[in-house]
Every structure is written in structure tokens, then in C-alpha cells.
CSV table of C-alpha atoms and ligand atoms in Angstrom, one decimal:
chain,number,residue,atom,x,y,z
A,1,MET,CA,14.9,2.2,-27.4
A,2,PRO,CA,11.8,3.8,-26.1
A,3,ARG,CA,8.0,2.2,-26.8
A,4,LYS,CA,5.7,4.2,-29.1
A,5,LEU,CA,2.4,5.2,-27.2
A,6,THR,CA,1.0,6.6,-30.1
A,7,LYS,CA,-2.3,5.4,-29.0
A,8,SER,CA,-2.2,6.4,-25.3
A,9,ASN,CA,-1.2,9.9,-26.0
A,10,ALA,CA,-3.4,10.8,-28.7
A,11,HIS,CA,-6.0,8.9,-25.9
A,12,PHE,CA,-4.3,11.4,-23.6
A,13,GLN,CA,-5.4,14.2,-25.5
A,14,ARG,CA,-8.8,13.2,-25.9
A,15,ALA,CA,-9.9,11.8,-22.5
A,16,VAL,CA,-7.8,14.9,-20.9
A,17,LYS,CA,-10.6,17.2,-22.3
A,18,ARG,CA,-13.3,15.2,-20.2
A,19,LEU,CA,-11.6,14.3,-17.7
A,20,PRO,CA,-9.1,16.0,-15.1
A,21,LEU,CA,-5.8,15.2,-16.4
A,22,GLY,CA,-7.5,12.6,-18.6
A,23,VAL,CA,-7.5,9.4,-16.0
A,24,ALA,CA,-9.4,8.8,-13.2
A,25,SER,CA,-7.1,8.5,-10.5
A,26,ASN,CA,-4.4,11.5,-9.6
A,27,PHE,CA,-1.6,9.1,-9.2
A,28,ARG,CA,-2.4,7.5,-13.0
A,29,TYR,CA,-1.3,10.7,-14.1
A,30,TRP,CA,2.5,10.1,-15.5
A,31,GLY,CA,3.2,13.4,-17.7
A,32,ASP,CA,0.9,14.5,-21.2
A,33,ALA,CA,3.1,12.1,-23.2
A,34,ARG,CA,4.2,9.0,-20.7
A,35,THR,CA,0.7,8.3,-19.2
A,36,ILE,CA,-0.3,5.1,-20.4
A,37,TYR,CA,-3.7,2.7,-20.8
A,38,VAL,CA,-4.6,-0.2,-20.7
A,39,LYS,CA,-6.1,-2.4,-23.3
A,40,HIS,CA,-5.8,-5.7,-20.5
A,41,GLY,CA,-4.0,-7.7,-18.0
A,42,ARG,CA,-3.3,-11.2,-17.7
A,43,GLY,CA,-1.0,-13.0,-14.4
A,44,ALA,CA,1.6,-10.5,-13.9
A,45,ARG,CA,1.7,-8.9,-17.3
A,46,ILE,CA,-0.3,-5.7,-18.9
A,47,VAL,CA,-1.2,-4.3,-22.5
A,48,ASP,CA,-1.4,-1.1,-23.4
A,49,LEU,CA,-3.3,0.6,-26.3
A,50,ASP,CA,-0.1,0.5,-28.2
A,51,ASP,CA,0.4,-3.7,-27.6
A,52,ASN,CA,3.2,-3.0,-25.5
A,53,VAL,CA,4.0,-5.6,-23.1
A,54,TYR,CA,5.3,-4.9,-19.1
A,55,VAL,CA,5.9,-7.4,-16.8
A,56,ASP,CA,3.6,-5.3,-13.8
A,57,TYR,CA,5.4,-4.8,-10.2
A,58,ARG,CA,2.7,-2.0,-9.8
A,59,MET,CA,-0.6,-4.3,-9.8
A,60,GLY,CA,-3.2,-1.9,-9.3
A,61,TYR,CA,-0.7,-0.8,-6.0
A,62,GLY,CA,-1.2,-4.5,-4.6
A,63,PRO,CA,-4.5,-5.8,-4.9
A,64,ALA,CA,-3.7,-8.1,-7.6
A,65,ILE,CA,-2.5,-10.5,-5.6
A,66,LEU,CA,-2.9,-13.7,-7.4
A,67,GLY,CA,-2.6,-12.5,-11.0
A,68,TYR,CA,-5.0,-10.3,-13.1
A,69,ALA,CA,-8.0,-11.8,-14.5
A,70,ASP,CA,-7.4,-14.6,-11.9
A,71,PRO,CA,-9.9,-17.4,-14.2
A,72,ARG,CA,-10.9,-18.8,-10.7
A,73,VAL,CA,-11.9,-15.2,-8.3
A,74,ASP,CA,-12.9,-14.1,-12.2
A,75,GLN,CA,-15.7,-17.1,-12.3
A,76,ALA,CA,-16.9,-16.6,-8.5
A,77,ALA,CA,-17.4,-12.8,-9.3
A,78,ARG,CA,-19.6,-13.8,-12.3
A,79,GLU,CA,-21.7,-16.8,-10.2
A,80,GLY,CA,-21.7,-13.6,-7.4
A,81,MET,CA,-23.5,-11.1,-10.9
A,82,GLU,CA,-25.9,-14.4,-10.7
A,83,VAL,CA,-27.1,-13.4,-7.6
A,84,GLY,CA,-27.7,-9.8,-8.2
A,85,GLY,CA,-26.0,-7.1,-7.1
A,86,VAL,CA,-27.1,-5.1,-4.1
A,87,PHE,CA,-29.8,-4.8,-2.3
A,88,ALA,CA,-30.0,-2.7,0.7
A,89,LEU,CA,-30.3,-6.6,2.4
A,90,SER,CA,-27.7,-8.8,3.5
A,91,THR,CA,-26.8,-11.5,1.8
A,92,GLU,CA,-25.7,-15.5,3.5
A,93,ARG,CA,-22.3,-15.0,2.1
A,94,GLU,CA,-21.1,-12.1,4.5
A,95,LEU,CA,-21.1,-15.1,6.7
A,96,ALA,CA,-19.2,-17.0,5.4
A,97,VAL,CA,-16.5,-14.2,4.3
A,98,ALA,CA,-16.4,-12.6,7.4
A,99,GLU,CA,-15.4,-16.3,9.3
A,100,ARG,CA,-13.1,-16.7,7.2
A,101,ILE,CA,-11.2,-13.1,8.1
A,102,ALA,CA,-11.9,-14.1,12.0
A,103,LYS,CA,-10.1,-17.5,11.5
A,104,MET,CA,-7.0,-15.6,9.0
A,105,VAL,CA,-6.9,-12.4,11.7
A,106,PRO,CA,-7.5,-13.5,15.5
A,107,ALA,CA,-8.3,-10.0,16.4
A,108,ALA,CA,-11.3,-10.2,13.8
A,109,GLU,CA,-13.7,-11.0,16.1
A,110,LEU,CA,-16.4,-9.0,14.4
A,111,VAL,CA,-16.1,-7.7,10.2
A,112,ARG,CA,-17.6,-5.0,8.6
A,113,PHE,CA,-17.4,-4.5,5.0
A,114,SER,CA,-16.7,-1.1,2.9
A,115,ASN,CA,-16.0,-0.4,-0.7
A,116,SER,CA,-12.5,1.2,-0.4
A,117,GLY,CA,-9.6,0.9,1.9
A,118,THR,CA,-10.2,4.9,2.7
A,119,GLU,CA,-13.8,4.3,4.1
A,120,ALA,CA,-12.8,0.9,6.0
A,121,VAL,CA,-9.8,3.1,7.5
A,122,MET,CA,-12.1,6.4,7.7
A,123,ALA,CA,-14.8,3.9,9.8
A,124,GLY,CA,-12.4,2.7,12.5
A,125,LEU,CA,-11.3,5.9,13.5
A,126,ARG,CA,-14.8,7.3,13.8
A,127,LEU,CA,-15.0,3.5,15.8
A,128,ALA,CA,-11.7,4.1,18.1
A,129,ARG,CA,-13.4,8.1,18.9
A,130,ALA,CA,-16.6,6.9,19.6
A,131,TYR,CA,-15.0,3.8,21.7
A,132,THR,CA,-12.9,6.7,23.6
A,133,GLY,CA,-14.9,9.3,23.2
A,134,ARG,CA,-11.8,11.4,22.4
A,135,ASP,CA,-10.6,13.1,18.9
A,136,ASP,CA,-7.0,12.8,18.1
A,137,TYR,CA,-4.8,9.9,16.6
A,138,VAL,CA,-1.1,9.7,16.5
A,139,ILE,CA,0.2,8.9,12.6
A,140,LEU,CA,3.8,8.3,11.1
A,141,GLU,CA,5.3,9.8,9.2
A,142,GLY,CA,5.4,8.5,5.9
A,143,SER,CA,2.1,6.8,5.7
A,144,TYR,CA,-0.3,7.0,3.8
A,145,HIS,CA,-4.0,6.2,4.5
A,146,GLY,CA,-6.7,6.6,2.1
A,147,LEU,CA,-8.1,11.0,0.6
A,148,PHE,CA,-10.1,12.1,4.0
A,149,ASP,CA,-9.0,14.6,5.6
A,150,ALA,CA,-8.2,13.4,8.7
A,151,ALA,CA,-5.3,11.2,6.7
A,152,MET,CA,-4.6,14.3,4.5
A,153,TRP,CA,-1.9,15.7,7.1
A,154,PHE,CA,1.8,14.3,5.6
A,155,THR,CA,5.6,16.0,5.7
A,156,PRO,CA,6.2,16.5,2.1
A,157,MET,CA,10.4,15.4,3.0
A,158,ASP,CA,11.1,16.6,-0.5
A,159,LYS,CA,10.7,20.3,0.2
A,160,TRP,CA,12.3,18.8,4.0
A,161,SER,CA,15.9,20.6,4.4
A,162,GLN,CA,16.9,18.3,6.9
A,163,VAL,CA,17.0,20.9,9.9
A,164,GLY,CA,14.8,20.8,12.4
A,165,ASP,CA,11.2,18.6,12.2
A,166,PRO,CA,9.5,18.9,8.7
A,167,GLU,CA,6.6,20.8,8.1
A,168,VAL,CA,3.0,19.3,8.2
A,169,ARG,CA,0.7,19.9,5.5
A,170,PRO,CA,-2.0,19.5,4.2
A,171,TYR,CA,-2.0,16.5,1.0
A,172,SER,CA,-4.7,18.5,-0.7
A,173,GLU,CA,-6.0,21.9,-1.0
A,174,GLY,CA,-9.8,21.4,0.5
A,175,VAL,CA,-8.8,19.9,3.6
A,176,PRO,CA,-9.7,22.0,6.6
A,177,VAL,CA,-6.8,23.7,8.3
A,178,SER,CA,-9.3,22.8,11.3
A,179,THR,CA,-8.9,19.4,11.2
A,180,ARG,CA,-5.1,19.5,11.6
A,181,SER,CA,-4.8,19.7,15.3
A,182,PHE,CA,-5.9,16.4,15.2
A,183,ALA,CA,-3.0,14.9,14.4
A,184,HIS,CA,0.1,14.2,16.6
A,185,PHE,CA,3.2,13.0,13.8
A,186,VAL,CA,5.4,10.8,15.0
A,187,GLN,CA,9.0,9.1,12.9
A,188,ALA,CA,8.8,5.5,12.7
A,189,ASN,CA,10.5,2.9,15.1
A,190,ASP,CA,11.3,6.2,17.3
A,191,ALA,CA,9.7,4.3,20.5
A,192,ASN,CA,10.8,7.3,22.7
A,193,GLN,CA,8.8,9.6,20.8
A,194,LEU,CA,5.9,7.5,21.2
A,195,GLU,CA,6.0,7.5,24.1
A,196,ASP,CA,6.5,10.7,24.7
A,197,VAL,CA,3.9,11.8,22.9
A,198,PHE,CA,1.5,9.2,24.6
A,199,LYS,CA,2.5,10.9,28.2
A,200,ARG,CA,1.8,14.7,27.1
A,201,HIS,CA,-2.5,14.3,24.6
A,202,ALA,CA,-3.1,10.5,26.1
A,203,ASP,CA,-6.1,11.6,27.2
A,204,ARG,CA,-7.1,13.1,23.9
A,205,LEU,CA,-5.6,10.0,22.1
A,206,ALA,CA,-8.2,7.4,20.2
A,207,CYS,CA,-6.1,5.7,18.1
A,208,LEU,CA,-2.3,4.9,17.0
A,209,LEU,CA,-2.8,4.5,13.1
A,210,ILE,CA,-0.1,2.9,11.9
A,211,GLU,CA,0.9,0.6,8.9
A,212,PRO,CA,4.0,-1.5,10.0
A,213,ILE,CA,5.4,-2.0,7.2
A,214,MET,CA,5.1,0.9,5.2
A,215,GLY,CA,3.0,0.5,1.7
A,216,ASN,CA,3.2,3.8,0.1
A,217,CYS,CA,6.8,4.9,1.3
A,218,LEU,CA,9.3,2.1,0.3
A,219,GLY,CA,8.0,-0.6,2.8
A,220,ILE,CA,9.8,0.5,5.7
A,221,ALA,CA,9.2,-1.4,8.8
A,222,ALA,CA,8.7,-1.0,12.4
A,223,GLU,CA,10.7,-3.7,14.3
A,224,PRO,CA,9.5,-5.9,16.1
A,225,ALA,CA,10.7,-4.3,19.8
A,226,TYR,CA,9.2,-0.9,18.2
A,227,LEU,CA,5.2,-2.7,17.9
A,228,ARG,CA,5.7,-4.5,20.6
A,229,VAL,CA,6.3,-1.1,22.3
A,230,ALA,CA,2.8,0.7,20.9
A,231,ARG,CA,1.0,-2.6,21.7
A,232,GLU,CA,1.9,-1.9,25.6
A,233,LEU,CA,1.4,2.1,25.2
A,234,CYS,CA,-2.3,1.3,23.8
A,235,ASP,CA,-3.0,-0.8,26.1
A,236,ARG,CA,-1.6,1.7,29.3
A,237,TYR,CA,-2.7,4.6,27.8
A,238,GLY,CA,-6.3,3.2,26.7
A,239,VAL,CA,-5.7,4.1,23.2
A,240,VAL,CA,-7.0,2.0,20.0
A,241,LEU,CA,-4.4,0.0,18.1
A,242,LEU,CA,-5.8,0.5,15.1
A,243,ILE,CA,-3.4,-1.2,11.8
A,244,ASP,CA,-4.0,-0.6,8.6
A,245,GLU,CA,-3.9,-3.6,6.2
A,246,VAL,CA,-5.1,-1.9,4.1
A,247,LYS,CA,-2.0,-2.6,1.3
A,248,THR,CA,-0.8,-6.0,3.8
A,249,GLY,CA,-3.4,-7.8,4.3
A,250,PHE,CA,-3.8,-11.3,3.3
A,251,ARG,CA,-0.3,-10.5,1.6
A,252,VAL,CA,2.8,-10.1,3.8
A,253,ALA,CA,1.3,-13.5,5.1
A,254,ARG,CA,-2.3,-15.5,5.5
A,255,GLY,CA,-2.8,-13.4,8.9
A,256,GLY,CA,-0.7,-10.1,7.2
A,257,VAL,CA,1.5,-8.1,9.7
A,258,GLN,CA,-0.2,-9.0,12.4
A,259,GLU,CA,1.2,-12.9,12.1
A,260,LEU,CA,4.4,-11.7,10.7
A,261,TYR,CA,4.7,-9.6,14.3
A,262,GLY,CA,3.0,-11.8,16.5
A,263,ILE,CA,1.3,-8.3,17.1
A,264,GLN,CA,-2.7,-8.3,17.6
A,265,ALA,CA,-4.4,-4.9,16.9
A,266,ASP,CA,-7.8,-3.4,18.6
A,267,LEU,CA,-9.4,-2.6,14.7
A,268,CYS,CA,-7.5,-3.5,11.2
A,269,THR,CA,-8.7,-2.5,8.2
A,270,PHE,CA,-8.4,-5.0,5.4
A,271,ALA,CA,-8.4,-4.2,1.2
A,272,LYS,CA,-6.8,-4.4,-1.5
A,273,ALA,CA,-5.7,-8.3,-1.9
A,274,LEU,CA,-9.0,-9.0,-0.2
A,275,ALA,CA,-11.1,-9.7,-3.3
A,276,ASN,CA,-8.5,-10.1,-5.7
A,277,GLY,CA,-8.9,-6.4,-7.3
A,278,TYR,CA,-12.5,-6.5,-6.8
A,279,PRO,CA,-14.0,-3.3,-5.0
A,280,ILE,CA,-14.6,-4.0,-1.3
A,281,SER,CA,-13.0,-3.9,1.9
A,282,VAL,CA,-13.2,-5.0,5.5
A,283,LEU,CA,-12.7,-2.7,8.8
A,284,ALA,CA,-12.6,-5.1,11.9
A,285,GLY,CA,-11.7,-6.5,15.1
A,286,ARG,CA,-12.1,-6.3,19.3
A,287,GLU,CA,-16.0,-7.4,19.8
A,288,ARG,CA,-16.1,-5.1,23.2
A,289,ILE,CA,-15.0,-2.2,20.4
A,290,MET,CA,-16.9,-2.9,17.3
A,291,ARG,CA,-20.5,-3.7,19.4
A,292,LYS,CA,-20.2,0.3,18.9
A,293,ILE,CA,-21.0,0.0,15.8
A,294,GLY,CA,-25.3,-0.3,15.4
A,295,ASN,CA,-24.8,1.1,19.2
A,296,GLY,CA,-24.1,4.8,19.1
A,297,VAL,CA,-21.8,4.2,15.9
A,298,ALA,CA,-23.3,4.4,12.2
A,299,HIS,CA,-22.0,2.7,9.7
A,300,GLY,CA,-23.1,1.4,6.0
A,301,GLY,CA,-23.3,2.5,2.6
A,302,THR,CA,-25.5,1.4,-0.2
A,303,TYR,CA,-22.4,-0.4,-1.9
A,304,THR,CA,-21.5,-2.1,1.2
A,305,ALA,CA,-20.7,-6.4,0.8
A,306,HIS,CA,-22.0,-6.2,-2.9
A,307,SER,CA,-22.6,-9.8,-4.0
A,308,VAL,CA,-20.0,-9.9,-7.0
A,309,SER,CA,-16.9,-8.9,-4.5
A,310,LEU,CA,-18.3,-10.7,-2.0
A,311,ALA,CA,-18.3,-13.7,-3.4
A,312,ALA,CA,-14.6,-12.7,-5.4
A,313,ALA,CA,-13.3,-12.1,-1.9
A,314,GLU,CA,-15.1,-15.5,-0.5
A,315,ARG,CA,-12.9,-17.3,-3.1
A,316,THR,CA,-9.2,-14.8,-3.0
A,317,LEU,CA,-9.3,-15.8,1.0
A,318,GLN,CA,-9.6,-19.4,0.4
A,319,ILE,CA,-6.9,-19.7,-2.4
A,320,LEU,CA,-4.6,-17.6,0.2
A,321,ASP,CA,-5.5,-19.5,3.0
A,322,GLU,CA,-5.4,-23.1,1.6
A,323,THR,CA,-2.5,-22.8,-0.9
A,324,ASP,CA,0.8,-22.0,-1.4
A,325,ALA,CA,0.1,-18.9,-3.2
A,326,LEU,CA,1.2,-16.6,-0.9
A,327,GLU,CA,4.7,-18.8,-0.5
A,328,ARG,CA,5.3,-18.6,-4.1
A,329,VAL,CA,4.6,-14.4,-4.2
A,330,SER,CA,7.4,-14.2,-1.0
A,331,ASP,CA,9.5,-16.4,-2.7
A,332,TYR,CA,9.6,-15.0,-6.3
A,333,GLY,CA,10.3,-11.4,-4.0
A,334,ALA,CA,13.5,-12.8,-3.1
A,335,ARG,CA,14.7,-14.2,-6.2
A,336,LEU,CA,14.1,-10.8,-7.7
A,337,ARG,CA,15.9,-9.3,-5.1
A,338,ASN,CA,19.1,-11.5,-6.1
A,339,GLY,CA,18.7,-11.2,-8.8
A,340,MET,CA,18.8,-7.3,-8.0
A,341,ARG,CA,21.5,-7.1,-5.9
A,342,GLY,CA,23.5,-9.5,-8.0
A,343,ILE,CA,23.3,-6.7,-11.2
A,344,LEU,CA,24.1,-3.2,-8.6
A,345,THR,CA,26.9,-4.9,-6.6
A,346,ALA,CA,28.6,-6.1,-9.6
A,347,ARG,CA,28.7,-2.0,-10.5
A,348,GLY,CA,29.4,-1.0,-6.8
A,349,ILE,CA,25.8,0.5,-6.7
A,350,ALA,CA,25.3,0.6,-2.9
A,351,HIS,CA,21.8,-0.2,-2.8
A,352,SER,CA,19.3,-2.2,0.1
A,353,PHE,CA,15.8,-3.8,0.0
A,354,VAL,CA,13.1,-2.4,2.2
A,355,GLY,CA,10.3,-3.9,3.8
A,356,HIS,CA,8.7,-7.6,3.5
A,357,PRO,CA,9.8,-9.2,-0.8
A,358,SER,CA,6.0,-9.5,-1.2
A,359,MET,CA,5.9,-5.6,-1.3
A,360,SER,CA,9.3,-4.8,-1.5
A,361,GLY,CA,11.1,-1.5,-1.6
A,362,LEU,CA,14.6,-0.4,-3.8
A,363,TYR,CA,16.5,1.7,-1.8
A,364,PHE,CA,20.0,3.2,-2.8
A,365,ALA,CA,21.9,3.6,0.3
A,366,HIS,CA,22.9,1.4,2.7
A,367,GLU,CA,21.4,0.9,5.3
A,368,PRO,CA,17.9,0.3,5.2
A,369,PRO,CA,15.9,3.4,6.1
A,370,ARG,CA,14.3,3.0,9.9
A,371,ASN,CA,12.1,6.0,9.0
A,372,TYR,CA,10.9,8.5,6.4
A,373,ARG,CA,13.3,11.0,6.9
A,374,ALA,CA,15.9,8.3,5.8
A,375,TRP,CA,14.8,8.4,2.1
A,376,LYS,CA,16.1,11.8,2.3
A,377,GLY,CA,20.1,9.6,2.3
A,378,SER,CA,18.7,7.9,-0.2
A,379,ASP,CA,19.7,8.2,-4.3
A,380,TYR,CA,16.5,8.1,-5.1
A,381,SER,CA,17.0,10.9,-8.1
A,382,PHE,CA,19.0,7.9,-9.1
A,383,TYR,CA,15.5,5.5,-8.9
A,384,ASP,CA,13.7,8.1,-10.6
A,385,ALA,CA,16.0,7.8,-13.9
A,386,MET,CA,16.0,4.3,-14.2
A,387,ALA,CA,12.2,3.6,-13.7
A,388,ARG,CA,12.0,5.8,-17.0
A,389,VAL,CA,14.1,3.6,-18.4
A,390,LEU,CA,12.1,0.3,-17.3
A,391,HIS,CA,9.2,0.9,-18.6
A,392,ASP,CA,10.6,1.7,-21.5
A,393,GLN,CA,12.1,-1.9,-21.6
A,394,GLY,CA,9.2,-3.2,-20.4
A,395,VAL,CA,9.4,-3.5,-16.5
A,396,LEU,CA,6.3,-1.4,-15.0
A,397,CYS,CA,7.4,0.4,-11.5
A,398,GLU,CA,6.2,3.6,-10.2
A,399,PRO,CA,8.4,6.0,-11.1
A,400,ASP,CA,8.1,7.5,-7.3
A,401,SER,CA,11.2,5.5,-5.4
A,402,ARG,CA,8.8,5.0,-2.1
A,403,GLU,CA,6.2,3.1,-4.2
A,404,PRO,CA,7.6,-0.4,-3.2
A,405,TRP,CA,7.8,-3.5,-5.8
A,406,PHE,CA,4.4,-5.6,-6.0
A,407,VAL,CA,4.4,-9.9,-6.3
A,408,SER,CA,1.5,-11.4,-7.3
A,409,ALA,CA,1.6,-15.3,-7.5
A,410,ALA,CA,1.5,-15.1,-11.5
A,411,HIS,CA,4.9,-13.7,-11.6
A,412,ASP,CA,6.4,-16.8,-12.9
A,413,ALA,CA,9.7,-17.5,-13.8
A,414,SER,CA,9.9,-16.0,-17.2
A,415,CYS,CA,8.7,-12.8,-15.8
A,416,LEU,CA,11.6,-12.7,-13.4
A,417,ALA,CA,13.8,-13.3,-16.6
A,418,ASP,CA,12.5,-10.7,-18.8
A,419,THR,CA,12.6,-8.5,-15.9
A,420,LEU,CA,16.5,-9.0,-14.5
A,421,ARG,CA,17.3,-8.0,-18.0
A,422,ALA,CA,15.4,-5.2,-18.3
A,423,PHE,CA,16.9,-3.9,-15.0
A,424,GLU,CA,20.2,-5.0,-15.9
A,425,SER,CA,20.0,-2.9,-18.5
A,426,ALA,CA,17.8,0.1,-17.2
A,427,VAL,CA,20.8,0.0,-14.6
A,428,ASP,CA,23.8,0.8,-17.1
A,429,ALA,CA,21.4,2.9,-19.4
A,430,THR,CA,20.6,5.0,-16.0
A,431,LEU,CA,24.8,4.9,-14.9
A,432,GLN,CA,25.5,6.7,-18.4
A,433,ALA,CA,22.8,9.0,-18.6
A,434,THR,CA,24.1,10.3,-15.2
A,435,GLY,CA,28.2,9.9,-16.0
A,436,GLY,CA,28.0,7.2,-13.3
A,437,THR,CA,27.2,9.1,-10.4
A,438,THR,CA,25.2,6.8,-8.5
A,439,ARG,CA,26.9,6.1,-4.9
A,440,LYS,CA,29.0,3.2,-5.0
A,441,VAL,CA,29.3,0.5,-1.7
A,442,ASN,CA,33.0,1.0,-1.5
A,443,ALA,CA,32.6,5.2,-2.2
B,1,PLP,C1,-2.0,1.2,3.8
B,1,PLP,C2,-3.5,2.1,3.1
B,1,PLP,N1,-4.4,3.1,4.1
B,1,PLP,C3,-5.7,3.4,2.5
B,1,PLP,C4,-5.5,3.1,1.3
B,1,PLP,C5,-6.6,3.6,0.9
B,1,PLP,O1,-7.2,2.6,0.4
B,1,PLP,P1,-8.0,3.5,-0.9
B,1,PLP,O2,-7.0,3.5,-2.3
B,1,PLP,O3,-9.0,1.6,-1.7
B,1,PLP,O4,-8.7,4.5,-0.5
B,1,PLP,C6,-4.0,2.4,1.2
B,1,PLP,C7,-4.4,3.0,-0.8
B,1,PLP,O5,-3.8,3.0,-1.1
B,1,PLP,C8,-3.1,2.2,1.6
B,1,PLP,O6,-1.9,2.0,1.0
């Protein structure tokens, strides 16, 4: 049964007159008749204007690691409010949060705050450029690092004919063509290609900007050997290894992907899980590089280290560091995968899971993809059709198969039961609608 979206649809009609696409971020527009507006979120569930209740696997694209409206974090935020906001001066709590981050992430010798992931990565790229005196950077096909010009060149795989290299295009109109020449694209997990780019352009490369688990591309994971080569090449050629942990940070492990892989960045960026959804981000890294800030490199901002977000970050990090929250997140993710696997296998549907259980990609092909080009080989149209049914059944995953499923510490047994019930019926409904045409395991 499709949901009723009467109130959301009516609100959309009003909102679109004042807000482009009727929303505050393009990604929130799901079509004139399918854009939903949230009434509130608690734990792992959200309720829309029509009182439809969803088990959520978007979790704001990752921030709500402890669940929506976590009372411990919200209480800390209230205490932060008592401090008074922003003063164009610093407060003591900045150091407390920086100390916690440095404890959890050894490469974070020095720390600076910003407000969004975009801001942090932008600052990281600028710092890497200043430190090396070079302008270019290497970036992976399929990666997303925010909405600023340098990060807005991408390879639209939907348009790729699977012959030759995909075209590099701007993600938006308004991105100056002159910014294109700085970016060198490589495919994930191709160490030879990476080495080749380093060899050819070393004297121009400021950094390798990499998200070792691609949180906007199924969770495609770097192989450990690939990341070791990347680290080694950066050292050899004096290129800054800038690891973007905006999604993976304080999620896939206390120390993020760096802990998971046993690798250390020169610079790294965090946001999302850092404050359970309060707006704050971090650029951190090696002292020798970070000391350039204030010594030639500009960094700052009116809202930087706002007392509410900072207090929320302090409490969130304490919980993540000192409790078993992240173990519970991973454990739930593993149980979710097991349940889905059982349902898909029983129907002979080829599938695999990608990335980390806390941010899991569901991929309709036998082997998990090693790079973004492989996505073309999966049955993503089945995923897209199934996602719409899941929404109707009360499970909110991203409509686009490239976004992983985000788990929080608030996902519990009842969420799992509701999800698997909905998943089974969505798979069957999709099989029926597509005439059972998805790839079969033994086909
Ligand atoms: C890896 C990565 N970097 C940067 C960003 C940009 O963060 P924000 O949306 O907070 O600007 C995102 C957002 O999803 C991200 O996933």
C-alpha cells in the first residue's frame, strides 16, 4: 500500500513558491509527489507530516550516530546554549574537544573547527596547497567531498558508455572551467594508476584527497594494500595525504578509517558523527602542517566553535569513546546484512554488501565493486525500484543505490524486525513489478 503523503504534498506546493525545489538542500527533493517533510525524529525513527513512521537508514547522511534527539547530547547542547553562542573569541571547551579528538585520532595533533564538512575539506585543501606550494590534487572517481568548486568535478557514471574513460564534468553550472585542470582523477584500488599520476605530476601535486570508504558511493572500500601504497607514494613525493573522514569519522571505529586501516593521515577532516548532528566540523593533522595556520594560512569564521555545537561534540565524543555505542552500531549493521542476505538468497538474487556494516552499501551483483565504474555492472534499477517500495513500507533508505545505509546506536531489535519484514515484501513486490528480471545467483 503506498503511503498517504497528503500533507507533505500540500506543503510542497506551498514551499516551492518560496524555496527552490521546496527544500533547503537539493538532495532533499525527491519529486513533486514524493518529497517528504519531517515532523520529528527520535532514536532511529522519523515521523513525517502525514504521521507516517519510518525506520531511518539515512540518519541525516550519517550525523545521527547515537540516534535523533539523543537526550544526553541535547542536554549538553542546552548547557552550551547557556554559554551564550559565539563571541568572536574562544572558549575553554575548544581545547577539551581538541584533546578528545587527538586521543581518538593520533594523526590529529592539532585541531581547528569549522561548521560543515565542505568548509573543513576546503580548508584542508587550501592548507595542503600552502604547505607544499603546489596547486593540483588527486581525487578518486565516485568520491564526494562537498559543494565547493574544487570538489565539484566528477565522473557521471550514469552517462558512461563503459568504453574508454568516463568524462569529467562539473557537478553544477557555475563552476569555473578554470578550476578543472587542478584535479587528477584516479580509480579506487588501482595502485599502478596512482603511482603513474604521482610520477607524472609530482611537482604539481599538493595532496591526495581520499575517502577510504566512499560514503557517497556505496561505501566502496579501499583495499588495505592500496591505502598503504597511497601512504608510501605521498611520503615519497612529498604530497599531503588528506583523508576525508566526514562520514567515516567517529563511526567506523573510534579513530575512524585511520584506526580501521592502521594508517595515519597528514591532514584529516571530520563532521557528521562528531556532534550527533549539531553543525560542527574539524580539520586536524600533523603539527608541522597545521602550524601554517596563522602563519601564512587564513582560517576562521564567525560561527566557528559555536558553544552549542561544541558542547554537543564534547558529549558525543565522550559517549563514542567511553561506551560500546560503536560496537552496537556495527553489530546491528552485521545483523541487518544477515537478514537481508537471507531474504535475497532465498530468492536467488545476486547481491553483495559493500564497505563497513555501520554504513553499508547494498549492491546487486555477486562481487562487491572495487571502484565506481563497477557500479555500472550492478542491477541498480532494481535497487531504485525497491527503494520506492521500501519508503511506502516505512523504511527510509536513500532512493539512489549509491548512498549507503547508515546505522545508529539507536537502531534496536524492533527496528530490525520492522526493516526485515518491509524488506522482504519490498523485494517481492519489486520482483513482481519487474517480472522477476533481476540477476539470479546462479544465472
Ligand atoms: C566525505 C564527505 N566530505 C565532505 C562532505 C560535505 O559535508 P557537508 O555536507 O557537511 O558540507 C560530505 C557530505 O556528505 C562527505 O560525505
